[in-house]
Coordinates of C-alpha atoms in Angstrom, one line a residue:
Chain P
M1145 CA -78.9 -4.9 -34.8
A1146 CA -76.5 -6.0 -32.1
E1147 CA -72.4 -4.8 -33.4
R1148 CA -70.4 -8.2 -33.8
T1149 CA -67.8 -8.8 -31.2
P1150 CA -64.2 -8.3 -32.8
H1151 CA -62.0 -11.4 -32.3
Q1152 CA -59.2 -11.5 -29.9
L1153 CA -55.7 -13.4 -31.7
L1154 CA -52.9 -14.3 -29.6
A1155 CA -50.5 -14.5 -32.2
S1156 CA -49.6 -12.1 -35.0
S1157 CA -50.6 -14.6 -38.0
F1158 CA -53.8 -16.4 -39.0
L1159 CA -54.6 -19.2 -41.5
I1160 CA -56.8 -18.7 -44.4
T1161 CA -58.4 -21.6 -46.2
D1162 CA -60.6 -21.9 -49.2
I1163 CA -58.0 -19.7 -50.9
G1164 CA -58.5 -21.5 -54.5
D1165 CA -55.6 -20.9 -56.9
Q1166 CA -54.5 -17.6 -55.4
T1167 CA -50.6 -17.2 -55.1
A1168 CA -48.6 -15.8 -51.9
L1169 CA -48.3 -12.6 -53.4
Q1170 CA -52.3 -12.2 -54.4
L1171 CA -52.9 -12.7 -51.0
Q1172 CA -50.3 -10.9 -49.4
T1173 CA -52.0 -7.9 -51.3
L1174 CA -55.4 -8.8 -50.6
L1175 CA -55.2 -9.6 -47.1
S1176 CA -52.3 -6.3 -46.4
A1177 CA -50.0 -8.7 -44.8
Q1178 CA -46.1 -8.7 -44.3
Q1179 CA -45.6 -12.1 -45.4
V1180 CA -47.7 -15.4 -46.7
T1181 CA -46.8 -18.5 -47.1
V1182 CA -49.0 -21.1 -48.7
T1183 CA -49.0 -24.8 -47.9
A1184 CA -50.3 -27.5 -50.4
W1185 CA -50.7 -30.9 -49.8
D1186 CA -52.5 -33.9 -51.6
L1187 CA -54.8 -36.6 -50.7
N1188 CA -54.6 -39.6 -53.4
G1189 CA -54.3 -36.9 -56.2
A1190 CA -56.6 -34.1 -55.2
Q1191 CA -54.8 -30.6 -54.2
H1192 CA -55.7 -28.9 -51.1
R1193 CA -54.1 -25.6 -50.4
Y1194 CA -54.4 -23.3 -47.1
A1195 CA -52.2 -20.2 -46.6
E1196 CA -51.0 -18.6 -43.3
A1197 CA -50.5 -14.7 -43.2
F1198 CA -48.1 -13.0 -41.0
Y1199 CA -48.0 -9.2 -39.7
N1200 CA -45.5 -7.3 -37.9
T1201 CA -47.8 -7.2 -34.5
I1202 CA -50.9 -8.9 -32.9
A1203 CA -53.0 -5.7 -33.1
E1204 CA -52.5 -5.3 -37.0
A1205 CA -52.7 -8.8 -37.2
E1206 CA -55.9 -8.6 -35.2
R1207 CA -57.8 -5.7 -37.3
N1208 CA -56.9 -7.4 -40.5
Y1209 CA -58.4 -10.9 -39.4
N1210 CA -61.7 -9.2 -38.2
L1211 CA -61.9 -7.0 -41.5
H1212 CA -61.6 -9.9 -43.9
C1213 CA -63.5 -12.2 -41.6
V1214 CA -66.6 -10.8 -42.7
Q1215 CA -66.2 -9.4 -46.1
S1216 CA -63.8 -12.0 -47.5
P1217 CA -64.9 -15.4 -49.4
M1218 CA -61.9 -17.0 -47.9
R1219 CA -62.1 -18.7 -44.5
L1220 CA -60.1 -17.2 -41.8
F1221 CA -59.1 -19.1 -38.8
I1222 CA -57.1 -18.3 -35.7
K1223 CA -53.9 -20.4 -35.2
R1224 CA -54.1 -20.9 -31.7
A1225 CA -56.4 -24.1 -32.2
M1226 CA -53.5 -25.4 -34.6
T1227 CA -52.6 -28.2 -32.3
T1228 CA -53.2 -31.4 -34.6
I1229 CA -50.2 -32.8 -37.1
W1230 CA -50.4 -35.2 -39.6
V1231 CA -48.0 -37.9 -40.2
S1232 CA -47.9 -40.2 -43.3
G1233 CA -45.6 -42.7 -44.6
L1234 CA -46.2 -45.0 -41.5
P1235 CA -46.2 -48.9 -41.6
A1236 CA -49.7 -50.5 -42.5
V1237 CA -49.7 -52.3 -39.1
L1238 CA -49.4 -49.8 -36.7
S1239 CA -50.5 -49.3 -32.6
A1240 CA -51.7 -46.0 -31.8
R1241 CA -51.0 -47.0 -28.1
D1242 CA -47.5 -47.8 -28.8
L1243 CA -47.1 -44.5 -30.7
F1244 CA -48.6 -42.3 -28.0
T1245 CA -46.2 -44.0 -25.3
S1246 CA -43.2 -43.9 -27.5
L1247 CA -43.9 -40.3 -28.9
Q1248 CA -45.1 -38.9 -25.5
E1249 CA -41.2 -39.2 -24.2
A1250 CA -39.9 -37.8 -27.3
T1251 CA -42.2 -35.1 -28.0
P1252 CA -44.1 -33.6 -24.7
G1253 CA -47.4 -32.4 -24.7
L1254 CA -49.1 -35.2 -26.7
H1255 CA -52.9 -35.4 -25.9
C1256 CA -53.9 -38.3 -28.5
V1257 CA -52.8 -40.5 -31.0
T1258 CA -55.3 -41.6 -33.9
V1259 CA -54.9 -43.9 -36.5
P1260 CA -57.6 -44.1 -39.2
K1261 CA -58.5 -47.7 -40.2
N1262 CA -58.0 -48.8 -43.7
P1263 CA -61.7 -48.2 -44.8
E1264 CA -61.4 -51.6 -46.6
Chain A
M131 CA -52.1 -44.3 -49.4
C132 CA -53.7 -46.3 -51.7
R133 CA -54.4 -50.2 -50.9
E134 CA -52.6 -51.3 -54.0
T135 CA -49.2 -49.7 -52.7
L136 CA -50.1 -51.3 -49.3
S137 CA -50.4 -54.6 -50.4
K138 CA -47.4 -54.5 -52.8
C139 CA -45.1 -53.5 -50.0
Y140 CA -46.4 -55.6 -47.4
G141 CA -48.2 -58.6 -49.1
R142 CA -51.4 -59.3 -47.6
V143 CA -51.7 -58.0 -43.9
P144 CA -54.0 -59.7 -41.8
G145 CA -56.4 -58.0 -39.4
P146 CA -57.3 -54.4 -39.2
T147 CA -54.4 -52.4 -41.3
S148 CA -54.1 -48.5 -41.3
L149 CA -53.2 -46.4 -44.2
G150 CA -50.0 -45.5 -42.7
V151 CA -51.3 -42.0 -41.4
A152 CA -51.7 -41.1 -38.2
I153 CA -53.1 -38.0 -36.4
F154 CA -51.3 -36.3 -33.4
V155 CA -52.9 -34.0 -31.1
Y156 CA -50.9 -31.8 -29.0
A157 CA -51.7 -29.6 -25.9
S158 CA -50.5 -26.4 -27.5
Q159 CA -49.6 -24.9 -30.5
E160 CA -46.1 -24.6 -29.5
A161 CA -45.8 -28.5 -28.7
A162 CA -47.2 -29.4 -32.1
A163 CA -44.6 -27.2 -33.7
E164 CA -41.8 -28.7 -31.8
A165 CA -43.3 -32.1 -32.3
I166 CA -43.2 -31.6 -36.2
R167 CA -39.3 -30.4 -35.4
Q168 CA -38.2 -33.4 -33.9
L169 CA -40.4 -35.8 -36.2
I170 CA -38.7 -34.0 -39.3
N171 CA -35.2 -34.6 -38.0
P172 CA -35.5 -37.7 -35.6
V173 CA -32.2 -37.7 -33.9
R174 CA -33.9 -38.2 -30.6
L175 CA -36.2 -40.9 -32.0
Y176 CA -33.2 -43.0 -33.1
S177 CA -32.0 -43.6 -29.6
L178 CA -35.3 -45.0 -29.1
S179 CA -35.1 -47.1 -31.9
Y180 CA -38.8 -47.2 -32.6
K181 CA -39.3 -48.9 -35.7
A182 CA -43.0 -47.1 -36.6
L183 CA -41.1 -44.0 -37.2
V184 CA -37.2 -44.5 -37.7
G185 CA -36.0 -45.2 -41.2
R186 CA -38.9 -44.5 -43.2
D187 CA -40.0 -41.6 -45.7
L188 CA -42.2 -39.7 -43.1
K189 CA -44.4 -36.5 -44.6
I190 CA -45.3 -34.4 -41.4
L191 CA -47.7 -31.8 -41.9
E192 CA -49.6 -29.4 -39.8
A193 CA -53.4 -30.1 -40.4
A194 CA -55.3 -28.3 -42.5
P195 CA -57.9 -25.9 -40.9
L196 CA -61.4 -27.0 -40.9
F197 CA -60.6 -30.4 -42.8
D198 CA -61.5 -33.9 -41.5
L199 CA -59.0 -36.1 -42.4
R200 CA -60.6 -39.3 -40.7
R201 CA -63.8 -38.8 -42.9
A202 CA -61.7 -37.8 -46.1
L203 CA -59.8 -41.1 -45.5
Q204 CA -62.8 -43.4 -44.9
Q205 CA -63.9 -42.2 -48.4
E206 CA -60.7 -43.6 -50.0
T207 CA -62.1 -47.1 -50.7
R208 CA -62.6 -49.1 -53.8
L209 CA -66.1 -50.3 -52.4
V210 CA -69.1 -49.0 -53.4
L211 CA -72.7 -49.7 -51.7
I212 CA -75.9 -49.1 -53.7
S213 CA -79.0 -49.4 -52.0
R214 CA -82.4 -49.1 -52.7
L215 CA -82.2 -51.2 -55.7
P216 CA -85.6 -52.1 -57.2
Y217 CA -86.2 -56.1 -57.4
Q218 CA -86.2 -55.9 -61.0
A219 CA -82.6 -54.8 -61.5
S220 CA -80.4 -57.5 -62.7
I221 CA -76.8 -57.6 -62.4
K222 CA -76.4 -57.1 -66.1
Q223 CA -78.3 -53.7 -65.6
L224 CA -76.3 -52.7 -62.8
E225 CA -73.2 -53.7 -64.6
Q226 CA -73.8 -51.6 -67.4
E227 CA -74.9 -48.7 -65.3
L228 CA -71.5 -48.5 -63.3
N229 CA -69.3 -49.5 -66.2
C230 CA -69.7 -45.5 -67.1
F231 CA -67.7 -45.0 -64.0
G232 CA -64.9 -47.2 -64.6
Q233 CA -64.1 -50.7 -64.3
L234 CA -65.9 -53.0 -62.1
T235 CA -63.8 -56.1 -60.7
Q236 CA -66.3 -57.8 -58.2
L237 CA -70.5 -57.2 -58.1
R238 CA -72.5 -58.6 -55.4
R239 CA -76.1 -58.2 -55.4
Y240 CA -78.3 -58.4 -52.4
A241 CA -82.0 -58.2 -51.5
N242 CA -82.1 -54.8 -52.4
R243 CA -78.5 -53.3 -52.5
A244 CA -75.2 -54.5 -54.2
V245 CA -71.7 -54.0 -53.3
A246 CA -69.5 -53.3 -56.4
T247 CA -65.7 -53.1 -56.2
M248 CA -64.0 -50.7 -58.2
R249 CA -60.4 -51.0 -59.9
S250 CA -59.5 -47.9 -58.0
A251 CA -60.3 -45.7 -55.2
A252 CA -60.5 -42.9 -57.3
E253 CA -63.4 -44.6 -59.8
A254 CA -65.1 -45.3 -56.8
R255 CA -65.0 -41.8 -55.4
S256 CA -66.2 -40.5 -58.9
L257 CA -69.4 -42.7 -58.2
V258 CA -69.8 -42.0 -54.8
A259 CA -69.5 -38.3 -55.8
C260 CA -72.9 -38.8 -57.8
R261 CA -74.8 -39.9 -54.4
Q262 CA -77.5 -41.3 -56.8
L263 CA -78.5 -42.8 -59.7
L264 CA -81.6 -42.6 -61.6
V265 CA -82.7 -45.7 -63.3
D266 CA -86.2 -46.3 -64.5
G267 CA -87.8 -43.5 -62.6
R268 CA -85.7 -45.3 -59.5
E269 CA -83.2 -43.6 -57.2
W270 CA -80.3 -45.9 -56.6
K271 CA -78.4 -44.5 -53.5
L272 CA -74.8 -44.7 -53.9
S273 CA -72.5 -44.6 -50.6
A274 CA -68.9 -45.1 -49.9
G275 CA -68.6 -48.9 -48.6
C276 CA -66.5 -47.7 -45.4
R277 CA -65.7 -49.6 -42.4
V278 CA -67.8 -48.2 -39.6
D279 CA -65.5 -46.5 -37.5
E280 CA -67.9 -46.6 -34.6
D281 CA -68.1 -49.3 -31.4
P282 CA -70.1 -52.1 -32.7
S283 CA -70.4 -53.3 -29.2
Q284 CA -72.5 -50.4 -28.2
P285 CA -75.3 -50.2 -30.8
D286 CA -76.9 -47.1 -31.6
L287 CA -80.4 -47.7 -29.5
Y288 CA -82.3 -44.8 -30.9
S289 CA -81.3 -45.2 -34.4
H290 CA -85.0 -46.3 -35.3
V291 CA -86.2 -43.3 -33.8
K292 CA -83.7 -40.9 -35.3
R293 CA -85.2 -42.7 -39.0
Q294 CA -88.7 -42.5 -38.3
T295 CA -88.6 -38.8 -37.7
P296 CA -91.3 -37.6 -39.8
R297 CA -90.0 -34.8 -42.6
T298 CA -93.4 -33.2 -43.0
S299 CA -96.9 -33.1 -41.7
S300 CA -98.0 -34.7 -44.7
S301 CA -95.4 -37.6 -44.1
S302 CA -98.1 -38.8 -41.5
S303 CA -101.3 -39.5 -43.8
F304 CA -102.0 -42.8 -44.3
N305 CA -101.6 -42.9 -48.1
S306 CA -98.2 -41.2 -48.6
N307 CA -96.0 -42.0 -50.8
Q308 CA -92.8 -41.2 -48.8
P309 CA -91.3 -44.4 -47.4
V310 CA -90.4 -42.9 -44.2
Y311 CA -91.0 -45.8 -42.1
E312 CA -89.2 -48.4 -44.3
L313 CA -86.3 -48.8 -42.5
S314 CA -88.4 -49.9 -39.4
V315 CA -90.1 -52.5 -41.3
L316 CA -87.3 -53.6 -43.2
Q317 CA -85.2 -54.1 -39.8
L318 CA -87.7 -56.8 -38.5
S319 CA -87.1 -60.4 -39.2
I320 CA -88.7 -62.2 -42.1
A321 CA -91.2 -64.0 -39.8
D322 CA -92.0 -60.7 -37.8
R323 CA -92.6 -59.1 -41.3
Q324 CA -94.7 -62.0 -42.2
R325 CA -97.0 -61.7 -39.1
L326 CA -96.9 -58.1 -39.4
Y327 CA -98.9 -58.3 -42.8
E328 CA -100.9 -60.9 -41.7
V329 CA -101.7 -58.7 -39.0
L330 CA -102.2 -55.6 -41.0
Q331 CA -104.6 -57.2 -43.7
S332 CA -106.8 -58.8 -41.1
G333 CA -107.1 -55.7 -38.7
Q334 CA -109.9 -53.2 -39.4
A335 CA -107.6 -50.5 -38.9
F336 CA -105.4 -51.5 -41.9
P337 CA -107.4 -52.1 -45.3
C338 CA -104.0 -51.6 -47.2
K339 CA -103.2 -54.8 -48.8
K340 CA -100.1 -53.9 -51.1
D341 CA -96.3 -53.6 -49.1
A342 CA -95.9 -50.3 -50.6
L343 CA -98.6 -48.6 -48.6
V344 CA -97.2 -50.3 -45.3
K345 CA -93.9 -48.9 -45.8
G346 CA -95.5 -45.3 -45.5
L347 CA -97.1 -46.2 -42.3
S348 CA -97.3 -43.1 -39.9
L349 CA -95.7 -43.3 -36.4
D350 CA -98.9 -44.0 -34.6
L351 CA -99.9 -46.5 -36.8
L352 CA -96.8 -48.2 -36.8
N353 CA -97.3 -48.1 -33.2
K354 CA -100.6 -49.7 -33.0
A355 CA -99.4 -52.4 -35.4
R356 CA -96.5 -53.2 -33.3
K357 CA -98.6 -53.9 -30.3
L358 CA -101.1 -55.8 -32.6
L359 CA -97.6 -57.6 -33.7
Q360 CA -96.6 -58.2 -29.8
D361 CA -100.0 -59.6 -29.2
S362 CA -100.1 -62.2 -31.9
R363 CA -96.7 -63.2 -31.4
K364 CA -97.3 -63.8 -27.8
S365 CA -100.5 -66.0 -29.0
V366 CA -98.2 -68.0 -31.3
E367 CA -94.6 -68.3 -29.2
E368 CA -97.0 -70.0 -26.1
P369 CA -95.3 -72.4 -24.4
P370 CA -96.3 -75.5 -26.1
P371 CA -99.0 -77.7 -24.6
S372 CA -98.3 -80.8 -22.4
K373 CA -97.7 -84.2 -24.3
K374 CA -99.9 -85.3 -26.4
P375 CA -100.6 -88.8 -26.9
R376 CA -98.8 -91.0 -29.3
F377 CA -101.6 -92.3 -30.7
S378 CA -105.4 -90.9 -30.0
G379 CA -108.1 -92.1 -32.3
G380 CA -111.9 -91.0 -30.9
Q381 CA -113.1 -88.1 -29.2
D382 CA -112.7 -89.4 -25.5
Y383 CA -110.4 -92.2 -26.3
S384 CA -106.8 -91.5 -25.5
Y385 CA -103.1 -93.3 -24.4
S386 CA -101.5 -90.1 -22.8
A387 CA -99.9 -92.5 -19.8
Y388 CA -99.1 -95.5 -22.5
Q389 CA -96.7 -95.1 -25.1
P390 CA -94.5 -98.1 -25.4
G391 CA -92.7 -98.8 -29.0
L392 CA -94.8 -101.4 -31.5
Q393 CA -91.6 -103.9 -30.4
T394 CA -92.9 -104.2 -26.8
M395 CA -96.3 -104.3 -27.8
S396 CA -98.8 -107.1 -27.1
D397 CA -101.0 -107.9 -29.7
E398 CA -104.3 -106.3 -27.9
E399 CA -102.4 -103.2 -27.7
K400 CA -100.8 -103.5 -31.3
L401 CA -104.8 -103.9 -32.0
Q402 CA -105.6 -100.7 -30.2
Y403 CA -102.7 -98.6 -31.7
F404 CA -103.9 -99.5 -35.4
Y405 CA -107.4 -99.0 -34.5
A406 CA -106.2 -95.7 -33.4
L407 CA -104.3 -94.8 -36.3
N408 CA -107.2 -95.2 -38.7
S409 CA -110.0 -94.3 -36.9
K410 CA -111.7 -90.7 -37.5
P411 CA -113.1 -88.3 -35.3
G412 CA -116.7 -89.3 -34.3
M413 CA -116.1 -93.2 -34.7
P414 CA -116.3 -95.1 -31.4
P415 CA -113.4 -95.9 -29.3
Y416 CA -111.9 -99.5 -29.6
Y417 CA -114.1 -101.9 -27.8
R418 CA -113.2 -105.4 -28.1

C-alpha cells in the first residue's frame, strides 16, 4: 500500500471541527498544542463549535496535523483556506452588489459577497 | 434570523428579502482577518456612511470550516413540503399526523402533495428531520419548503434523465414495483397522460391496464411509449381540414360555396336548408 503524502502547512496553526463538548484544555493536551481557542456560534438555537490549535513552529504544527489527521475522530482543517467570513445583523433588504462595491473600498481583497435569500 | 423578528422590525417587507446574513469571500486569509478587524471597529465605514453596516449590531465571525451556511439557512423555514401523498389521505389525517411535531398554522393540499406551515422554524426543522412519515404503509416524503436558489431562467434540461437512471437491474423489469419513472409520467400534461394511457392500453406491447404498472416502465419501454405518444399526437394535432359546408344533407349534396344567413335566404334556399338539416345519410338530395 502506498504511503500517504504528509500535508504541508503554511501557518503554525490549524482548525479542528467535530470537537463535541471538549474544552480548550482537553484539546490542548490531546493535540499537544501551545494554545487552543474554541469558537462557539449558534444558528437559531443550535450550538456549533470549532477550535484552532496554535503551535510554536510551523514544523511542529505540521507534525501534529499529520499525526492526528488519521487517528483522531475530529476533522482537522488547514487554515490557509479560511478566507470566508460571516456577518449577521444586516438589514433584511440588502443588495449584494452594494455591499460589494462599498466594502471593496474599505476592505481590500474582497472577492465575492453572497447574501442568502430568505427561504420563505 | 427568524422571520418573526424580521417582520417585527421591518413590517411586511416587499420583494425578495434576506435573513440579514452575508458571506464575504476574500482573496487570502490575511485579507479576511483584516476585514474582520475593520468590521468589528468600523471607523472607516463611518466615513463611507454606508447604512447597511453603520449603526447596527453586527456579528462578525470567521466561517466555520466545512459548514455550508447557505444550505443551513435554506432549511430555516416554516414551510414543509409533503410529497408522495396517496389520494386517500385527507386533510384531517394530515393534521393528525403533523400535529405531533408542532402547531400547524396553515395546510394546503394538492394532488399528491401538501404544503404545511408550522408555527416556528424549529418545529418545521424537527418535522423535516424525520425525512419521511410512514402512514398506512405508505411513505410520505418530507422536505423543507425552501425557495430554489437556482436561476429559473436556465432550467435543468437533463433533470428527467437524472431521475430516470435505473437504480438496479431489477428495476428494468416490466412488473417492477419501484416507481422509478413516476416523475417522468407525471411531468406530462393531463391530456398527454390520457393519450399515453390510451396508447399503452391499445398497443400490443403494453398489456398493462393499471396506472401503477405504467409507473414502473423501464427506459426502453418508456421510449417506445413516447414514440407512440408522439405518433398519436401527430394524428390528433393535424391541421384542421378545409371548412366544411354549413349544412350538408345527403352524401353527394353540399353547399360549400353557398353559406348565407337565414335572413338573406330566399324561400327556395330556406327549403333546401331545412331539407339538408333534417335529411339523414342515404336520403336523396333535395330536388324540386
